[in-house]
mmCIF file of C-alpha atoms and ligand atoms in Angstrom:
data_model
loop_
_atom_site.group_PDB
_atom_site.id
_atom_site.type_symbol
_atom_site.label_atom_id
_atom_site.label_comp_id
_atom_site.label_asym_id
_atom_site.label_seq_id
_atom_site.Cartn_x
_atom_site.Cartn_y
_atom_site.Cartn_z
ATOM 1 C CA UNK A 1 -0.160 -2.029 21.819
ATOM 2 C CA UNK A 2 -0.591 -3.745 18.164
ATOM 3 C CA UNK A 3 2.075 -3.978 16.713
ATOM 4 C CA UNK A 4 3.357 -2.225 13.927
ATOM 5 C CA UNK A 5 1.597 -3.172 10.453
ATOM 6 C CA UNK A 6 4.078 -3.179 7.370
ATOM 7 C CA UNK A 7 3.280 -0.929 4.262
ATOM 8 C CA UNK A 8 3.275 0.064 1.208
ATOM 9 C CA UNK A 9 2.797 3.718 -0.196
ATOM 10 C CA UNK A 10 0.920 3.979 -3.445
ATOM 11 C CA UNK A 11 0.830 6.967 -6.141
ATOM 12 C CA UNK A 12 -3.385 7.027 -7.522
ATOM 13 C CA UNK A 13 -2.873 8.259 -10.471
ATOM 14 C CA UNK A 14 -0.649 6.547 -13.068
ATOM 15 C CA UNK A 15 -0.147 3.373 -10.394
ATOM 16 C CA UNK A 16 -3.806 2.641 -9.587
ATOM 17 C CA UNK A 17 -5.608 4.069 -11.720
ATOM 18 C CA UNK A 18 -5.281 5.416 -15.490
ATOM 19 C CA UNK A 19 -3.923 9.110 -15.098
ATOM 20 C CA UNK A 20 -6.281 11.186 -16.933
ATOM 21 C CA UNK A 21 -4.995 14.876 -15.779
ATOM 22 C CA UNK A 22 -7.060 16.168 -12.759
ATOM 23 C CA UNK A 23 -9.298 13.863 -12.868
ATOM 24 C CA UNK A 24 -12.667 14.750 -11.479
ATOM 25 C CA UNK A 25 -15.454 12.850 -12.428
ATOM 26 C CA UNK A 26 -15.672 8.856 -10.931
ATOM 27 C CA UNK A 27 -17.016 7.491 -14.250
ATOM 28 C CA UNK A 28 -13.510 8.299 -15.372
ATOM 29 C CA UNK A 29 -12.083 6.156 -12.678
ATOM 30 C CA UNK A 30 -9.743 2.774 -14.517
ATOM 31 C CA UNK A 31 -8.399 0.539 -12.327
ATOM 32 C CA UNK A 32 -4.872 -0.131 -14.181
ATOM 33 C CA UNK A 33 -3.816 -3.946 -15.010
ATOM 34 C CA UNK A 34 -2.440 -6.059 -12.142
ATOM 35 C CA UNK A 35 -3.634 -3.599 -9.686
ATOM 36 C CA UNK A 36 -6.353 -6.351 -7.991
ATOM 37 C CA UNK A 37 -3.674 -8.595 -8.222
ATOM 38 C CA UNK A 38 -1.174 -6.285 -6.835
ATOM 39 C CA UNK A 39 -3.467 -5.607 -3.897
ATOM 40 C CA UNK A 40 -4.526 -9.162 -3.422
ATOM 41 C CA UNK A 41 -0.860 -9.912 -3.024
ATOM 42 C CA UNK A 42 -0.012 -7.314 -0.831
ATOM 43 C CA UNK A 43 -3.188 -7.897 1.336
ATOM 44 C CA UNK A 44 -2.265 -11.896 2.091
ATOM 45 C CA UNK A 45 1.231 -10.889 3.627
ATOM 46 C CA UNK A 46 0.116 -8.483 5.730
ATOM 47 C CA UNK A 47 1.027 -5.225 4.192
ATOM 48 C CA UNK A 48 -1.317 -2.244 4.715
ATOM 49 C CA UNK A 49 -1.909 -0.127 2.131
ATOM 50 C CA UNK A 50 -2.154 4.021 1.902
ATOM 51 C CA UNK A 51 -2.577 6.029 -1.409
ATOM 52 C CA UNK A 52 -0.845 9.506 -1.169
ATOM 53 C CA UNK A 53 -1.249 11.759 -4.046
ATOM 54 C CA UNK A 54 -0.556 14.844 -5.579
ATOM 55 C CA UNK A 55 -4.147 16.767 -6.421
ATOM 56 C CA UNK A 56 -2.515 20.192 -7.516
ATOM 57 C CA UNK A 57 -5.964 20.562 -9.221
ATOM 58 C CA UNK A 58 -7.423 21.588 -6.036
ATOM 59 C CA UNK A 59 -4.886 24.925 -5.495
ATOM 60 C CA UNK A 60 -4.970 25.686 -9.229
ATOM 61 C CA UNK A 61 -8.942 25.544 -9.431
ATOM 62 C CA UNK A 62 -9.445 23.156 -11.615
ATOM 63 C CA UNK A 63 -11.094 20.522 -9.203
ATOM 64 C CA UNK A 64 -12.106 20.346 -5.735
ATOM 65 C CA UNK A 65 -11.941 18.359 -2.798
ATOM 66 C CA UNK A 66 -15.566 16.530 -3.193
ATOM 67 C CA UNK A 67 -14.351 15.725 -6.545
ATOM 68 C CA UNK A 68 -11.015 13.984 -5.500
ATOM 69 C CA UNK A 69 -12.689 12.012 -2.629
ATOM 70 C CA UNK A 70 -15.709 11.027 -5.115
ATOM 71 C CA UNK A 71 -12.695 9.715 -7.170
ATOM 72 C CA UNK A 72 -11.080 8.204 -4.326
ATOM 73 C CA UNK A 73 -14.666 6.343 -3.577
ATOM 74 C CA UNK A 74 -15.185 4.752 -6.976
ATOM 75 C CA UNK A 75 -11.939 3.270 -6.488
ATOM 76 C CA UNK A 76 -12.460 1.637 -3.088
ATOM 77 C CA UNK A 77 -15.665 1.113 -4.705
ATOM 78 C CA UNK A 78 -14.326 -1.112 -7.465
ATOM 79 C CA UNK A 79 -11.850 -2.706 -4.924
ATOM 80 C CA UNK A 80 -14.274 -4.124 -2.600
ATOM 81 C CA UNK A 81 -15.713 -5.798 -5.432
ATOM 82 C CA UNK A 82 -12.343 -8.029 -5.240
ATOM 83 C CA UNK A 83 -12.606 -7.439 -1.251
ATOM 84 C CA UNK A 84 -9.513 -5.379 -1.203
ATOM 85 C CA UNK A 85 -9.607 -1.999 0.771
ATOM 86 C CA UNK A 86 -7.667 1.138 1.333
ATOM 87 C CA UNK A 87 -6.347 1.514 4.271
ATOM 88 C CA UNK A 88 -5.088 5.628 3.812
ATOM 89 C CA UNK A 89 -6.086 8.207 1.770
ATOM 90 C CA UNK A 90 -3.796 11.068 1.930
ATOM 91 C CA UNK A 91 -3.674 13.875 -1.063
ATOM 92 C CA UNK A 92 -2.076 17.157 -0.960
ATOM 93 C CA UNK A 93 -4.083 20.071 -2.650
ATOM 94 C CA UNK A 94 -1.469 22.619 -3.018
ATOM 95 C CA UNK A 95 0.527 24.122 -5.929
ATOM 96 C CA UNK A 96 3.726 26.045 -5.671
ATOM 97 C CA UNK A 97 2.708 26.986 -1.744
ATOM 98 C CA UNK A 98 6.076 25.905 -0.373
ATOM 99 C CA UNK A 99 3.805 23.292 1.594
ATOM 100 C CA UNK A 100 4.952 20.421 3.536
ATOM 101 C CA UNK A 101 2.786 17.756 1.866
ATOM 102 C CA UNK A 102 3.252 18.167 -1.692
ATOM 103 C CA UNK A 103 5.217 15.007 -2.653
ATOM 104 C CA UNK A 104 8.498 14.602 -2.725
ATOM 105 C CA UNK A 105 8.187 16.194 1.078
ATOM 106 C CA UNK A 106 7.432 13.154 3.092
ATOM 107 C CA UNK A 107 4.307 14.795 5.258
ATOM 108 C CA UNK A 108 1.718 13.042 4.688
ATOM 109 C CA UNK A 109 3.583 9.649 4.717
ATOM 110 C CA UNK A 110 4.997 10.055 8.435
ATOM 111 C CA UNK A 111 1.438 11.137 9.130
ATOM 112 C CA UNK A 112 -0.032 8.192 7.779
ATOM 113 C CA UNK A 113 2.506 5.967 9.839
ATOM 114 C CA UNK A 114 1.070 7.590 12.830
ATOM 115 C CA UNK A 115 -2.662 7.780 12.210
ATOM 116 C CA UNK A 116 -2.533 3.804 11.219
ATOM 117 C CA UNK A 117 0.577 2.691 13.160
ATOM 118 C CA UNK A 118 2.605 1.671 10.691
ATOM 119 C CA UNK A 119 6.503 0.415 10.372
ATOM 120 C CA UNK A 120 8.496 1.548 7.675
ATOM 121 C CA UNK A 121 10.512 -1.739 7.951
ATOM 122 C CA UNK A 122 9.974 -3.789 4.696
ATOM 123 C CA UNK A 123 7.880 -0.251 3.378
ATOM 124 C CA UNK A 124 8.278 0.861 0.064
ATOM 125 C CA UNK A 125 6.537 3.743 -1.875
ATOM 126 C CA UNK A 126 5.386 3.384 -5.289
ATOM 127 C CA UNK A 127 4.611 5.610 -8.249
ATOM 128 C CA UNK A 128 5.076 6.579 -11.837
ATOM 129 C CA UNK A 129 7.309 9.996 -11.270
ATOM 130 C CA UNK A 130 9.990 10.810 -10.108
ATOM 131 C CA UNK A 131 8.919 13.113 -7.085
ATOM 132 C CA UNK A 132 6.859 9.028 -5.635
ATOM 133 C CA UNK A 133 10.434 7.705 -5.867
ATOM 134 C CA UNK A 134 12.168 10.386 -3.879
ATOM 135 C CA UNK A 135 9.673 10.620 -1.386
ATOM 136 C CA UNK A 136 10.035 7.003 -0.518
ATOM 137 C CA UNK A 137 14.274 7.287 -0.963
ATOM 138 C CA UNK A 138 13.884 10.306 1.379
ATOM 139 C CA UNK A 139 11.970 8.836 3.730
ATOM 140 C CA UNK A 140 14.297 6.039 4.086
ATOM 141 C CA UNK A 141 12.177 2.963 1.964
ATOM 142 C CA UNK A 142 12.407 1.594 -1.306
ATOM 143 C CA UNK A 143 11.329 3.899 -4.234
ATOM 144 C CA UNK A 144 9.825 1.671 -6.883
ATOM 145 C CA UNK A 145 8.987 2.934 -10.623
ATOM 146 C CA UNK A 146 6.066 1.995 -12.445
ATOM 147 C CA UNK A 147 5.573 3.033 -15.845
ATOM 148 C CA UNK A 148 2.959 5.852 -16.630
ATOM 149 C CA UNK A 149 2.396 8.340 -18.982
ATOM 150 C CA UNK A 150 5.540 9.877 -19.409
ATOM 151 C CA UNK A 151 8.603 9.131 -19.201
ATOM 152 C CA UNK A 152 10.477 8.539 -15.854
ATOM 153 C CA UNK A 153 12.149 11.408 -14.594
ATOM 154 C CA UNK A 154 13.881 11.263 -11.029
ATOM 155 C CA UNK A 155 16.584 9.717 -9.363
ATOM 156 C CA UNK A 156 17.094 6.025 -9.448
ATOM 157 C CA UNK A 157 14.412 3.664 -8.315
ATOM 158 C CA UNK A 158 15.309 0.749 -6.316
ATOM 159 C CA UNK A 159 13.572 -1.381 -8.763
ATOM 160 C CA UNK A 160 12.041 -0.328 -12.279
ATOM 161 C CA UNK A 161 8.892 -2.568 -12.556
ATOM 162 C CA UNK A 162 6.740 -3.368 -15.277
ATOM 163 C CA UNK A 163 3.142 -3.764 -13.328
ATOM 164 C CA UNK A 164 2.079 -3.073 -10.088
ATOM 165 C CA UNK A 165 2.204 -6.721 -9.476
ATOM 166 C CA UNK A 166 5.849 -6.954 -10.506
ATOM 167 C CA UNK A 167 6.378 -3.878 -7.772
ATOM 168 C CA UNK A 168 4.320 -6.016 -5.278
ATOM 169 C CA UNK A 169 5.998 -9.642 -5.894
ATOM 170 C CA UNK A 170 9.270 -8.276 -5.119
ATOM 171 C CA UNK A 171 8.446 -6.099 -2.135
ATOM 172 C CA UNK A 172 6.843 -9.346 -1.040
ATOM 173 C CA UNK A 173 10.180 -11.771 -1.641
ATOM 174 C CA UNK A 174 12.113 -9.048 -0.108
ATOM 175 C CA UNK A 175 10.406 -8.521 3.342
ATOM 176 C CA UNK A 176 10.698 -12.415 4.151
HETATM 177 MG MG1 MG B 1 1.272 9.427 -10.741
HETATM 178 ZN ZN1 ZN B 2 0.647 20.320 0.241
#
């Protein structure tokens, strides 16, 4: 067997890209500052990386799921211009359904651990909200703030960090 890849768990919008509100369209796709970097970082120790995201547009009608992976291709799109990839893309399209996957629940996560054999040793999740932060405390990894639009609402974060980079520099220091 390989063994187990490290990772990191990344919110889309508000973390890697600009959050825009149920965003449909791909020409409204903006990579955030320090994300390449971020990435780039992450990438050279060995981290995987999986997006998992909250696209409540879906269930309330206001997008659909061609949209969100059209989104979610303009921004491996504008990564592999840097020759960073992906390596998940998980999103949960419900909205008050009592589902499993709707983050905080940790779903999709332990399913992404198993589709790309991944260790949660050295793991953390990132995002902007509060709900990114408890899924990673609840699923036993470091839940790291980033700001976004709003203001943070949750419980504590293991570390409040400026830029994606500053998230990704000390998930790096930490897992040596
Ligand atoms: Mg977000
Ligand atoms: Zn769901």
């Amino acid at each position: 067997m390989m063994p187990a890849r490290p990772a990191v768990f990344l919110d889309r919008d508000g973390t890697l890209i600009e959050d825009k509100g149920f965003l449909g369209d791909p020409n409204g796709v903006e990579l955030l500052p320090t994300v390449v970097d971020a990435l780039k970082l992450l990438a050279a120790h060995g981290f995987a990386t999986v997006v998992i995201s909250n696209q409540s547009g879906i269930a309330r009608g206001l997008l659909d799921d061609v949209q969100v992976r059209s989104v979610n291709a303009e921004i491996v799109r504008r990564l592999a211009a840097d020759g960073l990839g992906i390596d998940g893309w998980y999103w949960c399209p419900h909205y008050q359904d009592g589902c499993d996957c709707r983050k905080p629940e940790p779903a999709l996560l332990h399913q992404a651990v198993r589709e790309h054999g991944l260790t949660l040793d050295r793991a953390a999740m990132i995002g902007d909200r509060g709900s990114d932060v408890e899924l990673g405390q609840r699923a036993g990894i470091a839940g790291i703030a980033v700001p976004g639009p709003m203001p943070y609402v949750g419980p504590e974060p293991d570390l409040r960090a400026n830029t994606l980079l500053e998230a990704a520099e000390w998930i790096v220091r930490r897992g040596r």
